[in-house]
Amino acid sequence: MPHIQSLHNDTKSAILATAIPLFAAHGFDGVTMRQIASAIHLKAPALYNHYHDKNALYLAAVSYAFDDYQRQLRDIFALATHPLARLQHFVGSLCQFIDSNPHFFRLIRREFLDADAQRLTLLADNLISETDQALHALLKELMPQQSDAEIQLFASSVVGMVIHHFENRPLRRILNHDTPVATAAAITLHVNQLLAIYFKESPSHASLH
């Protein structure tokens, strides 16, 4: 029955969209299935009809938030362009994704701080591993003489540069007073200019995002 299936899908989307900000605000252990059900006006047994436990709901929620971006990343890494241009496209897409998904960004930061091995393994296996491997392969094209360990450090530095600017925004609002905080486009340009300088390429590449 198409109408029933549509209602089922709408309910699942509502559950997942509601779960992300709750997990981000309170952490995995600070949220119950009953609270999530209540937030979307469902009875708890109805929620269990969709997800058999909180772990299943959590994985579905983070996948729901990340799936579209994962597809975008696959397209970026598959581009038939200079590897630096692909890296700069990646930086631009990461800036835009973080800027557009503050709850997801907060959730991931919380998980890194909590350092729960089971949930980090869940995130690594189901979300992060594919992108990590693709970024590693891209950087190997740019730095073929570097060891895998050095490339992993460089990949972490690129991602870390982006993340730092978003993490730093609340403090920057205080320190800078009336000066607006950096936009996603400004962060993209800044990081990509640094990459262009490092790889001694034309700064014109740095505008890619």
C-alpha positions as a Markdown table, in Angstrom:
| # | Residue | x | y | z |
|---|---|---|---|---|
| 1 | Met | 0.0 | 0.0 | 0.0 |
| 2 | Pro | 1.9 | 3.1 | -1.2 |
| 3 | His | 0.1 | 5.5 | 1.2 |
| 4 | Ile | 0.9 | 3.4 | 4.2 |
| 5 | Gln | 4.5 | 3.0 | 3.1 |
| 6 | Ser | 4.8 | 6.8 | 2.7 |
| 7 | Leu | 3.5 | 7.3 | 6.2 |
| 8 | His | 6.0 | 4.7 | 7.5 |
| 9 | Asn | 8.8 | 6.5 | 5.7 |
| 10 | Asp | 7.7 | 9.9 | 7.0 |
| 11 | Thr | 7.6 | 8.6 | 10.6 |
| 12 | Lys | 11.1 | 7.1 | 10.2 |
| 13 | Ser | 12.4 | 10.4 | 8.8 |
| 14 | Ala | 10.8 | 12.3 | 11.7 |
| 15 | Ile | 12.4 | 9.9 | 14.3 |
| 16 | Leu | 15.9 | 10.2 | 12.8 |
| 17 | Ala | 15.7 | 14.0 | 12.4 |
| 18 | Thr | 14.6 | 14.3 | 16.0 |
| 19 | Ala | 17.2 | 11.9 | 17.4 |
| 20 | Ile | 20.3 | 13.7 | 16.1 |
| 21 | Pro | 19.8 | 17.0 | 18.1 |
| 22 | Leu | 18.8 | 15.0 | 21.2 |
| 23 | Phe | 21.9 | 12.8 | 21.0 |
| 24 | Ala | 24.0 | 15.9 | 20.3 |
| 25 | Ala | 22.7 | 17.8 | 23.2 |
| 26 | His | 22.6 | 15.1 | 25.9 |
| 27 | Gly | 24.9 | 12.3 | 24.6 |
| 28 | Phe | 24.1 | 8.7 | 23.9 |
| 29 | Asp | 23.7 | 7.8 | 27.5 |
| 30 | Gly | 21.6 | 10.9 | 28.3 |
| 31 | Val | 18.8 | 10.1 | 25.9 |
| 32 | Thr | 16.2 | 7.3 | 26.2 |
| 33 | Met | 14.0 | 5.8 | 23.6 |
| 34 | Arg | 11.0 | 7.1 | 25.6 |
| 35 | Gln | 12.3 | 10.7 | 25.3 |
| 36 | Ile | 12.8 | 10.3 | 21.6 |
| 37 | Ala | 9.3 | 8.9 | 21.2 |
| 38 | Ser | 7.8 | 11.7 | 23.3 |
| 39 | Ala | 9.6 | 14.4 | 21.2 |
| 40 | Ile | 7.7 | 13.2 | 18.1 |
| 41 | His | 4.5 | 12.3 | 19.9 |
| 42 | Leu | 4.9 | 8.6 | 19.6 |
| 43 | Lys | 4.3 | 6.0 | 22.2 |
| 44 | Ala | 7.5 | 4.1 | 23.1 |
| 45 | Pro | 6.2 | 0.7 | 21.8 |
| 46 | Ala | 5.6 | 2.4 | 18.4 |
| 47 | Leu | 9.2 | 3.5 | 18.3 |
| 48 | Tyr | 10.4 | 0.0 | 18.9 |
| 49 | Asn | 8.4 | -1.1 | 15.9 |
| 50 | His | 10.9 | 0.9 | 13.8 |
| 51 | Tyr | 14.1 | 0.4 | 15.8 |
| 52 | His | 14.6 | -2.6 | 18.1 |
| 53 | Asp | 17.0 | -0.7 | 20.4 |
| 54 | Lys | 18.8 | 2.6 | 21.0 |
| 55 | Asn | 22.0 | 1.4 | 19.2 |
| 56 | Ala | 20.1 | 0.6 | 16.0 |
| 57 | Leu | 18.3 | 4.0 | 16.2 |
| 58 | Tyr | 21.6 | 5.8 | 16.8 |
| 59 | Leu | 23.3 | 4.2 | 13.8 |
| 60 | Ala | 20.3 | 4.9 | 11.6 |
| 61 | Ala | 20.2 | 8.5 | 12.8 |
| 62 | Val | 23.9 | 9.3 | 12.1 |
| 63 | Ser | 23.7 | 7.5 | 8.7 |
| 64 | Tyr | 20.6 | 9.5 | 7.9 |
| 65 | Ala | 22.5 | 12.7 | 8.6 |
| 66 | Phe | 25.6 | 11.6 | 6.7 |
| 67 | Asp | 24.4 | 9.7 | 3.7 |
| 68 | Asp | 23.8 | 12.6 | 1.2 |
| 69 | Tyr | 27.2 | 14.0 | 2.1 |
| 70 | Gln | 28.8 | 10.6 | 1.6 |
| 71 | Arg | 27.5 | 10.5 | -1.9 |
| 72 | Gln | 28.8 | 14.0 | -2.6 |
| 73 | Leu | 32.2 | 12.9 | -1.4 |
| 74 | Arg | 32.3 | 9.9 | -3.7 |
| 75 | Asp | 31.6 | 12.3 | -6.6 |
| 76 | Ile | 34.4 | 14.6 | -5.5 |
| 77 | Phe | 37.0 | 11.9 | -5.1 |
| 78 | Ala | 36.1 | 10.5 | -8.5 |
| 79 | Leu | 36.6 | 13.8 | -10.3 |
| 80 | Ala | 39.1 | 13.6 | -13.2 |
| 81 | Thr | 41.0 | 16.7 | -12.0 |
| 82 | His | 44.3 | 17.5 | -10.5 |
| 83 | Pro | 44.5 | 15.9 | -7.0 |
| 84 | Leu | 45.0 | 19.3 | -5.4 |
| 85 | Ala | 41.8 | 20.5 | -6.9 |
| 86 | Arg | 40.0 | 17.4 | -5.6 |
| 87 | Leu | 41.5 | 18.0 | -2.1 |
| 88 | Gln | 40.3 | 21.6 | -2.2 |
| 89 | His | 36.9 | 20.5 | -3.3 |
| 90 | Phe | 36.9 | 18.2 | -0.4 |
| 91 | Val | 37.8 | 21.1 | 2.0 |
| 92 | Gly | 35.0 | 23.2 | 0.6 |
| 93 | Ser | 32.4 | 20.4 | 0.9 |
| 94 | Leu | 33.5 | 19.7 | 4.5 |
| 95 | Cys | 33.2 | 23.3 | 5.5 |
| 96 | Gln | 29.7 | 23.5 | 3.9 |
| 97 | Phe | 28.6 | 20.3 | 5.5 |
| 98 | Ile | 29.7 | 21.3 | 9.0 |
| 99 | Asp | 28.1 | 24.8 | 8.6 |
| 100 | Ser | 24.8 | 23.3 | 7.5 |
| 101 | Asn | 24.7 | 20.5 | 10.1 |
| 102 | Pro | 25.5 | 21.9 | 13.5 |
| 103 | His | 23.8 | 19.2 | 15.4 |
| 104 | Phe | 25.6 | 16.4 | 13.6 |
| 105 | Phe | 28.9 | 18.3 | 14.1 |
| 106 | Arg | 28.2 | 18.6 | 17.8 |
| 107 | Leu | 27.3 | 14.9 | 18.0 |
| 108 | Ile | 30.6 | 13.8 | 16.4 |
| 109 | Arg | 32.6 | 16.2 | 18.6 |
| 110 | Arg | 30.9 | 14.7 | 21.7 |
| 111 | Glu | 31.7 | 11.2 | 20.6 |
| 112 | Phe | 35.4 | 12.1 | 20.1 |
| 113 | Leu | 35.5 | 13.5 | 23.7 |
| 114 | Asp | 33.5 | 10.6 | 25.2 |
| 115 | Ala | 35.9 | 8.2 | 23.5 |
| 116 | Asp | 33.5 | 5.3 | 23.9 |
| 117 | Ala | 35.2 | 2.5 | 22.0 |
| 118 | Gln | 32.0 | 0.7 | 20.9 |
| 119 | Arg | 30.3 | 3.8 | 19.4 |
| 120 | Leu | 33.6 | 5.1 | 17.8 |
| 121 | Thr | 34.0 | 1.7 | 16.2 |
| 122 | Leu | 30.4 | 2.0 | 15.0 |
| 123 | Leu | 31.0 | 5.4 | 13.5 |
| 124 | Ala | 34.4 | 4.4 | 12.0 |
| 125 | Asp | 33.0 | 1.2 | 10.3 |
| 126 | Asn | 29.8 | 2.7 | 9.0 |
| 127 | Leu | 30.6 | 6.4 | 8.3 |
| 128 | Ile | 34.2 | 7.5 | 8.5 |
| 129 | Ser | 36.2 | 4.6 | 7.0 |
| 130 | Glu | 35.3 | 5.1 | 3.4 |
| 131 | Thr | 36.1 | 8.8 | 3.4 |
| 132 | Asp | 39.3 | 8.2 | 5.3 |
| 133 | Gln | 40.5 | 5.7 | 2.8 |
| 134 | Ala | 39.6 | 7.9 | -0.2 |
| 135 | Leu | 41.3 | 10.9 | 1.4 |
| 136 | His | 44.4 | 8.8 | 2.1 |
| 137 | Ala | 44.5 | 7.6 | -1.6 |
| 138 | Leu | 44.1 | 11.2 | -2.8 |
| 139 | Leu | 47.0 | 12.5 | -0.7 |
| 140 | Lys | 49.1 | 9.5 | -1.8 |
| 141 | Glu | 48.7 | 11.0 | -5.3 |
| 142 | Leu | 49.9 | 14.4 | -4.1 |
| 143 | Met | 52.7 | 13.0 | -1.9 |
| 144 | Pro | 53.8 | 9.7 | -3.4 |
| 145 | Gln | 57.1 | 9.7 | -1.5 |
| 146 | Gln | 55.5 | 10.0 | 1.9 |
| 147 | Ser | 54.9 | 7.0 | 4.1 |
| 148 | Asp | 51.4 | 5.9 | 5.0 |
| 149 | Ala | 51.9 | 7.2 | 8.6 |
| 150 | Glu | 52.9 | 10.7 | 7.3 |
| 151 | Ile | 50.0 | 10.8 | 4.9 |
| 152 | Gln | 47.6 | 9.9 | 7.8 |
| 153 | Leu | 49.1 | 12.8 | 9.8 |
| 154 | Phe | 48.6 | 15.1 | 6.9 |
| 155 | Ala | 45.0 | 14.0 | 6.4 |
| 156 | Ser | 44.3 | 14.6 | 10.1 |
| 157 | Ser | 45.9 | 18.1 | 9.8 |
| 158 | Val | 43.7 | 19.1 | 6.9 |
| 159 | Val | 40.5 | 18.0 | 8.6 |
| 160 | Gly | 41.7 | 19.4 | 11.8 |
| 161 | Met | 42.3 | 22.8 | 10.3 |
| 162 | Val | 38.7 | 22.9 | 9.1 |
| 163 | Ile | 37.2 | 21.7 | 12.3 |
| 164 | His | 39.2 | 24.1 | 14.5 |
| 165 | His | 37.7 | 27.1 | 12.9 |
| 166 | Phe | 34.2 | 25.9 | 13.5 |
| 167 | Glu | 35.0 | 24.9 | 17.1 |
| 168 | Asn | 36.5 | 28.3 | 17.7 |
| 169 | Arg | 33.5 | 30.3 | 16.5 |
| 170 | Pro | 31.9 | 30.8 | 20.0 |
| 171 | Leu | 35.2 | 32.1 | 21.4 |
| 172 | Arg | 35.8 | 34.3 | 18.3 |
| 173 | Arg | 32.4 | 35.9 | 18.8 |
| 174 | Ile | 33.6 | 37.1 | 22.2 |
| 175 | Leu | 37.1 | 38.0 | 21.3 |
| 176 | Asn | 36.2 | 39.8 | 18.0 |
| 177 | His | 33.3 | 41.7 | 19.5 |
| 178 | Asp | 31.5 | 43.2 | 16.6 |
| 179 | Thr | 33.6 | 41.5 | 13.9 |
| 180 | Pro | 31.5 | 38.7 | 12.2 |
| 181 | Val | 32.9 | 35.2 | 12.6 |
| 182 | Ala | 34.4 | 33.5 | 9.5 |
| 183 | Thr | 31.9 | 32.1 | 7.1 |
| 184 | Ala | 32.2 | 28.6 | 5.6 |
| 185 | Ala | 33.3 | 30.2 | 2.4 |
| 186 | Ala | 36.0 | 32.2 | 4.2 |
| 187 | Ile | 37.3 | 29.2 | 6.0 |
| 188 | Thr | 37.3 | 27.2 | 2.7 |
| 189 | Leu | 39.4 | 30.0 | 1.1 |
| 190 | His | 41.8 | 30.3 | 4.0 |
| 191 | Val | 42.5 | 26.5 | 4.3 |
| 192 | Asn | 42.8 | 26.1 | 0.5 |
| 193 | Gln | 45.2 | 29.0 | 0.2 |
| 194 | Leu | 47.4 | 27.3 | 2.8 |
| 195 | Leu | 47.2 | 24.0 | 0.9 |
| 196 | Ala | 48.1 | 25.9 | -2.4 |
| 197 | Ile | 51.1 | 27.4 | -0.7 |
| 198 | Tyr | 52.2 | 24.1 | 0.8 |
| 199 | Phe | 52.0 | 22.3 | -2.6 |
| 200 | Lys | 53.5 | 25.4 | -4.4 |
| 201 | Glu | 50.5 | 25.5 | -6.8 |
| 202 | Ser | 48.8 | 28.6 | -8.2 |
| 203 | Pro | 46.7 | 30.4 | -5.5 |
| 204 | Ser | 43.9 | 30.5 | -8.1 |
| 205 | His | 43.1 | 26.9 | -7.1 |
| 206 | Ala | 42.3 | 28.1 | -3.6 |
| 207 | Ser | 39.0 | 29.5 | -4.6 |
| 208 | Leu | 37.6 | 26.1 | -5.4 |
| 209 | His | 34.7 | 25.1 | -3.1 |
